[in-house]
Amino acid sequence: MSKSGLSKAIGDLPGVSSEKEWTNSLERGRRPGPRMNEHVVIPDKCGVSTKAVHSGTYEDPTVGSVGTPIFQNSTFLFSEHTYEAFFQGISRDAPIYTRYGNPSQWSVQEKISSLEGAESSLVFASGMAAISTTLLALTNKGGHIVSAYDVYGGTYNLLHHDMHQLGREVSFVDSTSFEDIKNAVKDNTQVLFFETLSNPLLKSIPLKTIADYCKENRILLIVDNTFLSPYCCRPLDYGVDIVVHSCTKYMNGHSDLTAGCISGSRKYVDRIWDQMLRFGGHLEPFSCFLLERGLKTLALRMEKHVSNAKAVAEFLNNHPKVKNVYHPLTNDVSGKYINEYTENENFGGLVSFEVSDDEAGLKLLNELKLPAAATSLGGLESLVSMPYNTSHSTLTLNQRKSIGINPGLVRLSVGIEDLGDILNDLDAGLSAI
Ligand SMILES: *Cc1c(COP(=O)(O)O)cnc(C)c1O
């Protein structure tokens, strides 16, 4: 429609006489949120535990419940506020329909925003829903994405199998090499996607250098911070545009839920919200309640995961049955950049290590009593798995070798059990192989 045509159409609206008057009558702006008056907002200067406990709580004015009620409903009564939100084009900020937004989602989103230092966040039904929705929202047909060849398996499969069908081209690089990353960037590169700590070798990345480069070249930088959690690292503070989590892991921390989230500026999160409306991967209210509850103890849990994992890494590093130990304290690739984006040696709770071969690894998994043999990570309980028959089972021996996954590699998600019990169990298990 031509400009004059638009003026004319607007001029025809009741009570509106010109284009100028119409645009002037919009009061919307990019405000943090969504949040309602009832949602608790904690200032950024407060500590991480205060934010984890209080931020986003819905203070129910009707019965005075302590803690957020569960808004287990799919739709909300229309009100003046709803109609105004439609008129202003800010329907993300009004309770209308649960796929669009729900106070239970806003509570947990506010908590995550406060922990990540973000203007806005969104919660999804899984980490993969968060990642796929975000990548499709922030790229378009003909665009190009650069990522690492050893990103999380689900992410790799999305990038490798689906993106080209959707007209996005993808290059995979060694995420520890800024040279490699830079060489892969082309005129049509729209997004760089990396992990703050990789699976299963816990590689760190030159995050600050990548973020500066992205700003200079107007490329969006998305990072998956699942292995560190906002307790250990706040990527937005270092110039990252969007941070993603599989909340199934440390964010929820109790292995009883799948969820995902993204955080960033309101401008980008609004775009991703729009995509989410069409793909439908929002988090339903009861899971929001579980995730909000899990997040309240994030700082307490992470403190213990971090200290236990450090002690386990040092114990394994001195054990005669163990070859390489992959942890920032014991491995150069892991440790290379991580101090640039974490403080106080908050390295998360994962440790990977090698025993003599895959057979010995399997025997170890059988011998261990405390860590359960299962995939996933970041729960209260210790979990142990071997990449060769789980996350990386579709790769040949040579492909695994080329990405550094040697025979006998074991990944341990160190739980919050008593350290002495974990070490005794590992010692007994290793003695038996
Ligand atoms: C588990 C995981 C995902 C996927 O999350 P889901 O909640 O399982 O969909 C993405 N990235 C990383 C690093 C993960 O560990």
Tab-separated table of C-alpha atoms and ligand atoms in Angstrom:
chain	number	residue	atom	x	y	z
A	1	MET	CA	0.000	0.000	0.000
A	2	SER	CA	1.407	3.431	-0.911
A	3	LYS	CA	2.086	5.927	1.816
A	4	SER	CA	-0.893	8.068	0.840
A	5	GLY	CA	-3.043	4.953	0.674
A	6	LEU	CA	-2.001	4.082	4.226
A	7	SER	CA	-2.808	7.633	5.390
A	8	LYS	CA	-6.131	7.357	3.765
A	9	ALA	CA	-6.931	3.995	5.338
A	10	ILE	CA	-5.919	5.291	8.766
A	11	GLY	CA	-7.816	8.477	8.199
A	12	ASP	CA	-10.893	6.360	7.720
A	13	LEU	CA	-10.631	4.799	11.165
A	14	PRO	CA	-13.170	6.244	13.591
A	15	GLY	CA	-11.738	9.019	15.718
A	16	VAL	CA	-8.391	9.128	13.891
A	17	SER	CA	-7.821	11.937	11.444
A	18	SER	CA	-4.252	11.453	10.170
A	19	GLU	CA	-1.292	9.079	10.074
A	20	LYS	CA	0.635	11.368	12.429
A	21	GLU	CA	-2.081	11.329	15.033
A	22	TRP	CA	-2.351	7.535	14.795
A	23	THR	CA	1.341	6.874	15.423
A	24	ASN	CA	1.433	9.505	18.168
A	25	SER	CA	-1.394	7.791	19.984
A	26	LEU	CA	0.697	4.617	20.523
A	27	GLU	CA	2.129	4.541	24.033
A	28	ARG	CA	4.037	1.291	23.758
A	29	GLY	CA	7.771	1.053	24.363
A	30	ARG	CA	10.237	-1.750	24.938
A	31	ARG	CA	9.859	-2.435	28.636
A	32	PRO	CA	11.464	-5.334	30.499
A	33	GLY	CA	9.116	-8.224	31.098
A	34	PRO	CA	6.352	-9.222	30.577
A	35	ARG	CA	5.470	-8.745	34.215
A	36	MET	CA	2.405	-7.671	36.178
A	37	ASN	CA	2.256	-5.433	39.249
A	38	GLU	CA	2.065	-8.615	41.345
A	39	HIS	CA	5.402	-10.002	40.083
A	40	VAL	CA	8.316	-9.271	42.421
A	41	VAL	CA	11.206	-7.418	40.762
A	42	ILE	CA	14.604	-7.728	42.453
A	43	PRO	CA	17.275	-5.084	41.654
A	44	ASP	CA	20.328	-6.348	39.761
A	45	LYS	CA	22.650	-5.326	42.600
A	46	CYS	CA	21.201	-8.099	44.810
A	47	GLY	CA	22.994	-11.416	45.105
A	48	VAL	CA	22.254	-14.514	43.107
A	49	SER	CA	20.512	-16.385	45.946
A	50	THR	CA	18.182	-13.463	46.694
A	51	LYS	CA	17.252	-13.310	43.016
A	52	ALA	CA	16.841	-17.093	42.817
A	53	VAL	CA	14.487	-17.158	45.794
A	54	HIS	CA	12.436	-14.006	45.268
A	55	SER	CA	12.599	-12.685	41.737
A	56	GLY	CA	9.361	-13.135	39.780
A	57	THR	CA	7.254	-14.472	42.637
A	58	TYR	CA	3.590	-13.623	42.016
A	59	GLU	CA	2.314	-11.995	45.204
A	60	ASP	CA	-1.303	-13.007	45.107
A	61	PRO	CA	-3.408	-10.058	46.357
A	62	THR	CA	-6.596	-12.109	46.850
A	63	VAL	CA	-5.638	-14.746	49.408
A	64	GLY	CA	-2.064	-13.696	50.160
A	65	SER	CA	-0.479	-17.001	49.212
A	66	VAL	CA	3.255	-17.117	49.837
A	67	GLY	CA	4.822	-18.268	46.598
A	68	THR	CA	3.428	-18.232	43.081
A	69	PRO	CA	0.039	-19.915	42.539
A	70	ILE	CA	-0.226	-22.218	39.524
A	71	PHE	CA	-2.266	-20.545	36.804
A	72	GLN	CA	-3.424	-23.845	35.343
A	73	ASN	CA	-5.665	-22.369	32.689
A	74	SER	CA	-5.479	-21.913	28.949
A	75	THR	CA	-7.388	-18.642	28.558
A	76	PHE	CA	-8.169	-15.336	30.333
A	77	LEU	CA	-11.166	-13.007	30.400
A	78	PHE	CA	-11.053	-10.142	27.934
A	79	SER	CA	-10.738	-6.771	29.629
A	80	GLU	CA	-10.066	-3.142	28.707
A	81	HIS	CA	-6.408	-4.016	29.273
A	82	THR	CA	-6.561	-6.858	26.727
A	83	TYR	CA	-8.186	-4.696	24.056
A	84	GLU	CA	-5.673	-1.924	24.708
A	85	ALA	CA	-2.823	-4.466	24.397
A	86	PHE	CA	-4.172	-5.625	21.018
A	87	PHE	CA	-4.495	-1.981	19.886
A	88	GLN	CA	-0.976	-1.100	21.027
A	89	GLY	CA	0.502	-4.273	19.510
A	90	ILE	CA	1.785	-5.453	22.879
A	91	SER	CA	-0.216	-8.627	23.290
A	92	ARG	CA	2.869	-10.303	24.750
A	93	ASP	CA	2.240	-8.213	27.892
A	94	ALA	CA	-1.393	-9.072	28.561
A	95	PRO	CA	-2.891	-12.340	29.839
A	96	ILE	CA	-4.867	-13.566	26.795
A	97	TYR	CA	-4.109	-17.210	26.058
A	98	THR	CA	-1.459	-19.487	27.571
A	99	ARG	CA	0.514	-20.023	24.353
A	100	TYR	CA	0.873	-16.211	24.241
A	101	GLY	CA	1.646	-15.799	27.924
A	102	ASN	CA	0.517	-16.836	31.404
A	103	PRO	CA	1.417	-15.380	34.846
A	104	SER	CA	3.093	-18.712	35.763
A	105	GLN	CA	5.391	-18.323	32.761
A	106	TRP	CA	6.020	-14.666	33.615
A	107	SER	CA	7.072	-15.592	37.156
A	108	VAL	CA	9.696	-18.075	36.067
A	109	GLN	CA	10.758	-15.869	33.151
A	110	GLU	CA	11.281	-12.917	35.500
A	111	LYS	CA	13.425	-15.122	37.750
A	112	ILE	CA	15.532	-16.291	34.797
A	113	SER	CA	15.885	-12.709	33.460
A	114	SER	CA	17.065	-11.557	36.846
A	115	LEU	CA	19.612	-14.393	37.107
A	116	GLU	CA	20.936	-13.830	33.560
A	117	GLY	CA	20.845	-10.011	33.755
A	118	ALA	CA	18.385	-9.881	30.823
A	119	GLU	CA	15.513	-7.569	29.862
A	120	SER	CA	13.350	-10.490	28.883
A	121	SER	CA	13.168	-14.290	28.788
A	122	LEU	CA	10.950	-17.012	27.363
A	123	VAL	CA	10.357	-20.538	28.617
A	124	PHE	CA	9.838	-23.510	26.309
A	125	ALA	CA	8.766	-27.144	26.560
A	126	SER	CA	12.379	-28.329	26.109
A	127	GLY	CA	15.856	-27.087	25.391
A	128	MET	CA	15.446	-28.171	21.771
A	129	ALA	CA	12.199	-26.168	21.425
A	130	ALA	CA	14.114	-23.113	22.676
A	131	ILE	CA	17.039	-23.676	20.307
A	132	SER	CA	15.037	-24.472	17.161
A	133	THR	CA	12.597	-21.590	17.683
A	134	THR	CA	15.407	-19.113	18.358
A	135	LEU	CA	17.539	-20.134	15.381
A	136	LEU	CA	14.580	-19.907	13.014
A	137	ALA	CA	13.418	-16.572	14.442
A	138	LEU	CA	16.799	-14.904	14.060
A	139	THR	CA	17.762	-16.159	10.602
A	140	ASN	CA	16.005	-16.294	7.256
A	141	LYS	CA	16.126	-18.158	3.977
A	142	GLY	CA	19.479	-17.554	2.332
A	143	GLY	CA	21.124	-16.877	5.667
A	144	HIS	CA	24.196	-18.622	7.085
A	145	ILE	CA	24.917	-19.959	10.575
A	146	VAL	CA	28.320	-20.825	12.066
A	147	SER	CA	28.433	-23.367	14.878
A	148	ALA	CA	30.763	-25.960	16.403
A	149	TYR	CA	31.062	-29.515	15.088
A	150	ASP	CA	30.796	-30.829	18.643
A	151	VAL	CA	27.704	-28.973	19.858
A	152	TYR	CA	25.044	-30.950	21.769
A	153	GLY	CA	23.799	-33.853	19.588
A	154	GLY	CA	20.226	-32.558	19.233
A	155	THR	CA	21.497	-29.128	18.184
A	156	TYR	CA	23.949	-30.685	15.735
A	157	ASN	CA	21.167	-32.756	14.167
A	158	LEU	CA	18.922	-29.695	13.839
A	159	LEU	CA	21.714	-27.699	12.216
A	160	HIS	CA	22.913	-30.557	10.026
A	161	HIS	CA	19.629	-32.193	8.942
A	162	ASP	CA	16.953	-29.501	9.034
A	163	MET	CA	18.510	-26.108	8.442
A	164	HIS	CA	19.405	-26.620	4.786
A	165	GLN	CA	15.841	-27.839	4.107
A	166	LEU	CA	14.703	-24.492	5.482
A	167	GLY	CA	17.119	-22.528	3.297
A	168	ARG	CA	19.722	-21.810	5.983
A	169	GLU	CA	23.313	-22.800	5.314
A	170	VAL	CA	25.474	-24.001	8.241
A	171	SER	CA	29.266	-24.234	8.707
A	172	PHE	CA	30.792	-26.236	11.551
A	173	VAL	CA	34.095	-25.122	13.072
A	174	ASP	CA	36.391	-25.765	16.014
A	175	SER	CA	34.828	-23.458	18.603
A	176	THR	CA	38.127	-23.085	20.487
A	177	SER	CA	39.767	-21.382	17.482
A	178	PHE	CA	38.810	-17.783	16.778
A	179	GLU	CA	40.729	-18.046	13.454
A	180	ASP	CA	38.521	-20.960	12.378
A	181	ILE	CA	35.378	-19.093	13.378
A	182	LYS	CA	36.386	-15.913	11.564
A	183	ASN	CA	37.345	-17.823	8.419
A	184	ALA	CA	33.918	-19.453	8.302
A	185	VAL	CA	32.021	-16.146	8.373
A	186	LYS	CA	30.578	-14.999	5.035
A	187	ASP	CA	28.593	-12.005	3.766
A	188	ASN	CA	25.313	-13.793	4.558
A	189	THR	CA	26.281	-14.971	8.071
A	190	GLN	CA	23.487	-14.011	10.439
A	191	VAL	CA	24.133	-16.035	13.580
A	192	LEU	CA	26.999	-17.664	15.478
A	193	PHE	CA	25.922	-20.437	17.868
A	194	PHE	CA	28.304	-21.888	20.485
A	195	GLU	CA	28.266	-23.482	23.948
A	196	THR	CA	30.004	-21.883	26.940
A	197	LEU	CA	31.333	-25.334	27.880
A	198	SER	CA	31.085	-28.213	25.408
A	199	ASN	CA	29.935	-31.805	25.780
A	200	PRO	CA	31.618	-34.106	26.697
A	201	LEU	CA	35.153	-32.660	26.665
A	202	LEU	CA	34.230	-29.403	28.434
A	203	LYS	CA	36.045	-27.161	25.953
A	204	SER	CA	35.965	-23.449	26.738
A	205	ILE	CA	35.671	-20.809	23.984
A	206	PRO	CA	37.193	-17.358	23.328
A	207	LEU	CA	33.834	-15.831	24.240
A	208	LYS	CA	34.886	-12.199	24.652
A	209	THR	CA	36.764	-12.136	21.323
A	210	ILE	CA	33.840	-13.770	19.516
A	211	ALA	CA	31.340	-11.347	21.083
A	212	ASP	CA	33.413	-8.277	20.096
A	213	TYR	CA	33.788	-9.616	16.566
A	214	CYS	CA	30.023	-10.207	16.290
A	215	LYS	CA	29.236	-6.642	17.436
A	216	GLU	CA	31.675	-5.167	14.900
A	217	ASN	CA	30.241	-7.251	12.073
A	218	ARG	CA	26.569	-7.018	13.036
A	219	ILE	CA	26.208	-10.780	13.514
A	220	LEU	CA	24.053	-12.161	16.328
A	221	LEU	CA	25.788	-14.346	18.911
A	222	ILE	CA	23.730	-17.052	20.619
A	223	VAL	CA	25.280	-19.247	23.307
A	224	ASP	CA	24.019	-22.340	25.055
A	225	ASN	CA	24.938	-21.922	28.741
A	226	THR	CA	23.428	-25.221	29.938
A	227	PHE	CA	26.665	-26.701	31.331
A	228	LEU	CA	27.458	-23.635	33.470
A	229	SER	CA	24.107	-22.095	34.494
A	230	PRO	CA	23.816	-18.363	35.314
A	231	TYR	CA	25.335	-19.093	38.730
A	232	CYS	CA	28.693	-19.739	37.043
A	233	CYS	CA	28.432	-17.483	33.991
A	234	ARG	CA	26.205	-14.660	32.694
A	235	PRO	CA	27.003	-14.561	28.958
A	236	LEU	CA	24.965	-11.380	28.323
A	237	ASP	CA	27.460	-9.478	30.496
A	238	TYR	CA	30.139	-10.319	27.902
A	239	GLY	CA	28.222	-9.061	24.863
A	240	VAL	CA	26.306	-12.202	23.882
A	241	ASP	CA	22.902	-11.394	22.287
A	242	ILE	CA	20.875	-14.438	23.327
A	243	VAL	CA	21.593	-17.050	25.982
A	244	VAL	CA	19.860	-20.446	25.783
A	245	HIS	CA	19.442	-23.192	28.376
A	246	SER	CA	18.141	-26.673	28.522
A	247	CYS	CA	16.353	-26.073	31.865
A	248	THR	CA	16.061	-29.864	32.073
A	249	LYS	CA	19.589	-29.737	33.522
A	250	TYR	CA	20.975	-27.372	36.192
A	251	MET	CA	18.234	-24.734	35.962
A	252	ASN	CA	15.577	-27.118	37.265
A	253	GLY	CA	18.132	-29.410	38.861
A	254	HIS	CA	15.851	-32.230	39.998
A	255	SER	CA	15.636	-34.472	36.911
A	256	ASP	CA	11.830	-34.296	37.016
A	257	LEU	CA	11.015	-31.977	34.113
A	258	THR	CA	12.009	-31.066	30.566
A	259	ALA	CA	12.106	-27.361	29.735
A	260	GLY	CA	14.155	-24.745	27.928
A	261	CYS	CA	14.612	-20.982	28.074
A	262	ILE	CA	16.164	-18.063	26.248
A	263	SER	CA	17.115	-14.597	27.542
A	264	GLY	CA	18.251	-11.352	25.955
A	265	SER	CA	17.103	-7.872	25.002
A	266	ARG	CA	13.377	-7.294	24.704
A	267	LYS	CA	13.887	-6.508	21.007
A	268	TYR	CA	15.192	-9.990	20.126
A	269	VAL	CA	13.115	-11.923	22.644
A	270	ASP	CA	9.949	-10.347	21.213
A	271	ARG	CA	10.955	-11.660	17.777
A	272	ILE	CA	11.541	-15.137	19.193
A	273	TRP	CA	8.177	-14.952	21.034
A	274	ASP	CA	6.485	-14.278	17.707
A	275	GLN	CA	8.099	-17.401	16.257
A	276	MET	CA	7.134	-19.387	19.361
A	277	LEU	CA	3.468	-18.469	18.833
A	278	ARG	CA	3.627	-20.191	15.441
A	279	PHE	CA	5.693	-23.223	16.485
A	280	GLY	CA	3.837	-23.651	19.781
A	281	GLY	CA	6.695	-24.773	22.022
A	282	HIS	CA	5.760	-22.758	25.137
A	283	LEU	CA	6.079	-24.238	28.662
A	284	GLU	CA	2.797	-25.215	30.277
A	285	PRO	CA	1.880	-23.794	33.717
A	286	PHE	CA	2.509	-26.796	35.970
A	287	SER	CA	6.013	-27.206	34.562
A	288	CYS	CA	6.557	-23.459	35.143
A	289	PHE	CA	5.753	-24.046	38.799
A	290	LEU	CA	8.242	-26.947	38.996
A	291	LEU	CA	10.938	-24.954	37.223
A	292	GLU	CA	10.376	-21.906	39.438
A	293	ARG	CA	10.649	-24.133	42.501
A	294	GLY	CA	13.813	-25.792	41.192
A	295	LEU	CA	15.432	-22.434	40.422
A	296	LYS	CA	14.984	-21.164	43.974
A	297	THR	CA	17.895	-23.349	45.112
A	298	LEU	CA	20.105	-22.736	42.060
A	299	ALA	CA	22.877	-21.007	43.994
A	300	LEU	CA	22.915	-23.537	46.838
A	301	ARG	CA	22.950	-26.470	44.451
A	302	MET	CA	25.595	-25.023	42.127
A	303	GLU	CA	27.940	-24.189	44.974
A	304	LYS	CA	27.973	-27.861	45.955
A	305	HIS	CA	28.114	-29.173	42.343
A	306	VAL	CA	31.090	-26.895	41.665
A	307	SER	CA	33.075	-27.805	44.786
A	308	ASN	CA	32.344	-31.537	44.510
A	309	ALA	CA	33.332	-31.569	40.822
A	310	LYS	CA	36.622	-29.794	41.544
A	311	ALA	CA	37.509	-32.335	44.226
A	312	VAL	CA	36.467	-35.252	41.976
A	313	ALA	CA	38.594	-33.882	39.093
A	314	GLU	CA	41.638	-33.665	41.357
A	315	PHE	CA	41.023	-37.118	42.806
A	316	LEU	CA	40.707	-38.675	39.326
A	317	ASN	CA	43.747	-36.767	38.084
A	318	ASN	CA	45.860	-38.535	40.729
A	319	HIS	CA	44.343	-41.975	40.209
A	320	PRO	CA	46.552	-44.593	38.495
A	321	LYS	CA	43.616	-46.152	36.583
A	322	VAL	CA	42.633	-42.824	35.011
A	323	LYS	CA	44.290	-41.294	31.938
A	324	ASN	CA	43.025	-37.851	30.948
A	325	VAL	CA	40.702	-35.802	33.131
A	326	TYR	CA	38.652	-33.148	31.317
A	327	HIS	CA	37.877	-30.310	33.706
A	328	PRO	CA	39.126	-26.697	33.735
A	329	LEU	CA	41.459	-27.500	36.666
A	330	THR	CA	43.152	-30.413	34.930
A	331	ASN	CA	42.922	-29.820	31.185
A	332	ASP	CA	44.354	-26.959	29.095
A	333	VAL	CA	41.561	-26.851	26.488
A	334	SER	CA	38.943	-26.728	29.219
A	335	GLY	CA	40.825	-24.190	31.252
A	336	LYS	CA	42.094	-22.015	28.395
A	337	TYR	CA	39.381	-19.353	28.247
A	338	ILE	CA	36.986	-20.186	31.038
A	339	ASN	CA	38.415	-17.703	33.535
A	340	GLU	CA	37.510	-14.921	31.082
A	341	TYR	CA	33.807	-15.571	31.639
A	342	THR	CA	33.505	-17.222	35.055
A	343	GLU	CA	34.532	-15.945	38.458
A	344	ASN	CA	35.904	-17.711	41.543
A	345	GLU	CA	36.545	-20.953	39.636
A	346	ASN	CA	32.837	-21.630	39.228
A	347	PHE	CA	33.322	-24.288	36.567
A	348	GLY	CA	30.031	-26.196	36.807
A	349	GLY	CA	29.609	-29.786	37.956
A	350	LEU	CA	30.830	-31.962	35.079
A	351	VAL	CA	33.985	-34.034	34.880
A	352	SER	CA	34.915	-36.331	31.982
A	353	PHE	CA	37.791	-38.820	32.169
A	354	GLU	CA	39.331	-41.757	30.356
A	355	VAL	CA	39.957	-45.265	31.594
A	356	SER	CA	41.897	-47.849	29.528
A	357	ASP	CA	39.142	-48.696	27.003
A	358	ASP	CA	35.363	-48.828	26.456
A	359	GLU	CA	35.123	-52.247	28.090
A	360	ALA	CA	36.768	-50.966	31.268
A	361	GLY	CA	34.440	-47.967	31.155
A	362	LEU	CA	31.360	-50.187	30.988
A	363	LYS	CA	32.675	-52.274	33.881
A	364	LEU	CA	33.193	-49.110	35.890
A	365	LEU	CA	29.606	-47.999	35.210
A	366	ASN	CA	28.412	-51.379	36.499
A	367	GLU	CA	30.590	-51.222	39.604
A	368	LEU	CA	29.590	-47.718	40.681
A	369	LYS	CA	26.854	-47.633	43.306
A	370	LEU	CA	26.310	-43.919	43.766
A	371	PRO	CA	26.277	-42.366	40.306
A	372	ALA	CA	23.419	-43.931	38.367
A	373	ALA	CA	24.193	-44.869	34.776
A	374	ALA	CA	21.861	-42.628	32.788
A	375	THR	CA	22.011	-39.859	30.212
A	376	SER	CA	21.347	-36.191	31.124
A	377	LEU	CA	23.115	-34.074	33.728
A	378	GLY	CA	22.699	-31.283	36.215
A	379	GLY	CA	20.375	-33.042	38.658
A	380	LEU	CA	20.979	-33.374	42.383
A	381	GLU	CA	22.046	-36.983	41.918
A	382	SER	CA	25.347	-37.982	40.324
A	383	LEU	CA	24.888	-39.487	36.848
A	384	VAL	CA	27.447	-41.269	34.742
A	385	SER	CA	27.438	-42.215	31.047
A	386	MET	CA	29.758	-43.051	28.177
A	387	PRO	CA	29.522	-40.885	25.040
A	388	TYR	CA	30.520	-43.790	22.729
A	389	ASN	CA	27.241	-45.675	23.357
A	390	THR	CA	24.970	-42.716	24.134
A	391	SER	CA	25.331	-39.151	22.807
A	392	HIS	CA	27.991	-40.009	20.205
A	393	SER	CA	26.933	-43.566	19.308
A	394	THR	CA	26.125	-42.693	15.687
A	395	LEU	CA	29.734	-41.668	15.013
A	396	THR	CA	32.390	-44.128	13.797
A	397	LEU	CA	35.486	-44.769	15.920
A	398	ASN	CA	37.489	-42.510	13.599
A	399	GLN	CA	34.925	-39.702	13.739
A	400	ARG	CA	34.939	-39.894	17.543
A	401	LYS	CA	38.743	-39.808	17.568
A	402	SER	CA	38.771	-36.763	15.298
A	403	ILE	CA	36.654	-34.783	17.766
A	404	GLY	CA	38.792	-36.010	20.652
A	405	ILE	CA	36.504	-38.675	22.118
A	406	ASN	CA	38.941	-41.464	22.908
A	407	PRO	CA	37.982	-45.035	23.876
A	408	GLY	CA	37.213	-45.345	27.568
A	409	LEU	CA	35.771	-41.810	27.906
A	410	VAL	CA	33.332	-41.513	30.805
A	411	ARG	CA	31.217	-38.417	31.574
A	412	LEU	CA	30.282	-37.788	35.174
A	413	SER	CA	27.699	-35.232	36.256
A	414	VAL	CA	28.782	-34.747	39.847
A	415	GLY	CA	25.783	-34.504	42.170
A	416	ILE	CA	25.415	-32.836	45.555
A	417	GLU	CA	25.896	-36.004	47.631
A	418	ASP	CA	28.571	-35.980	50.349
A	419	LEU	CA	31.986	-35.732	48.715
A	420	GLY	CA	33.474	-38.554	50.804
A	421	ASP	CA	30.795	-40.972	49.603
A	422	ILE	CA	31.320	-40.005	45.954
A	423	LEU	CA	35.107	-40.418	46.206
A	424	ASN	CA	34.871	-43.756	48.052
A	425	ASP	CA	32.512	-45.093	45.429
A	426	LEU	CA	34.736	-43.938	42.549
A	427	ASP	CA	37.785	-45.436	44.263
A	428	ALA	CA	36.068	-48.805	44.773
A	429	GLY	CA	34.742	-48.816	41.200
A	430	LEU	CA	38.121	-47.957	39.688
A	431	SER	CA	39.895	-50.614	41.794
A	432	ALA	CA	37.557	-53.246	40.366
A	433	ILE	CA	38.405	-52.590	36.698
B	1	LIG	C1	20.188	-31.388	27.108
B	1	LIG	C2	20.786	-30.309	26.295
B	1	LIG	C3	20.055	-29.669	25.278
B	1	LIG	C4	18.650	-30.096	24.892
B	1	LIG	O1	17.753	-29.878	25.898
B	1	LIG	P1	16.362	-30.717	26.101
B	1	LIG	O2	15.775	-30.093	27.288
B	1	LIG	O3	16.758	-32.154	26.274
B	1	LIG	O4	15.582	-30.527	24.846
B	1	LIG	C5	20.654	-28.625	24.608
B	1	LIG	N1	21.909	-28.234	24.887
B	1	LIG	C6	22.657	-28.838	25.841
B	1	LIG	C7	24.032	-28.356	26.119
B	1	LIG	C8	22.119	-29.893	26.581
B	1	LIG	O5	22.860	-30.482	27.517
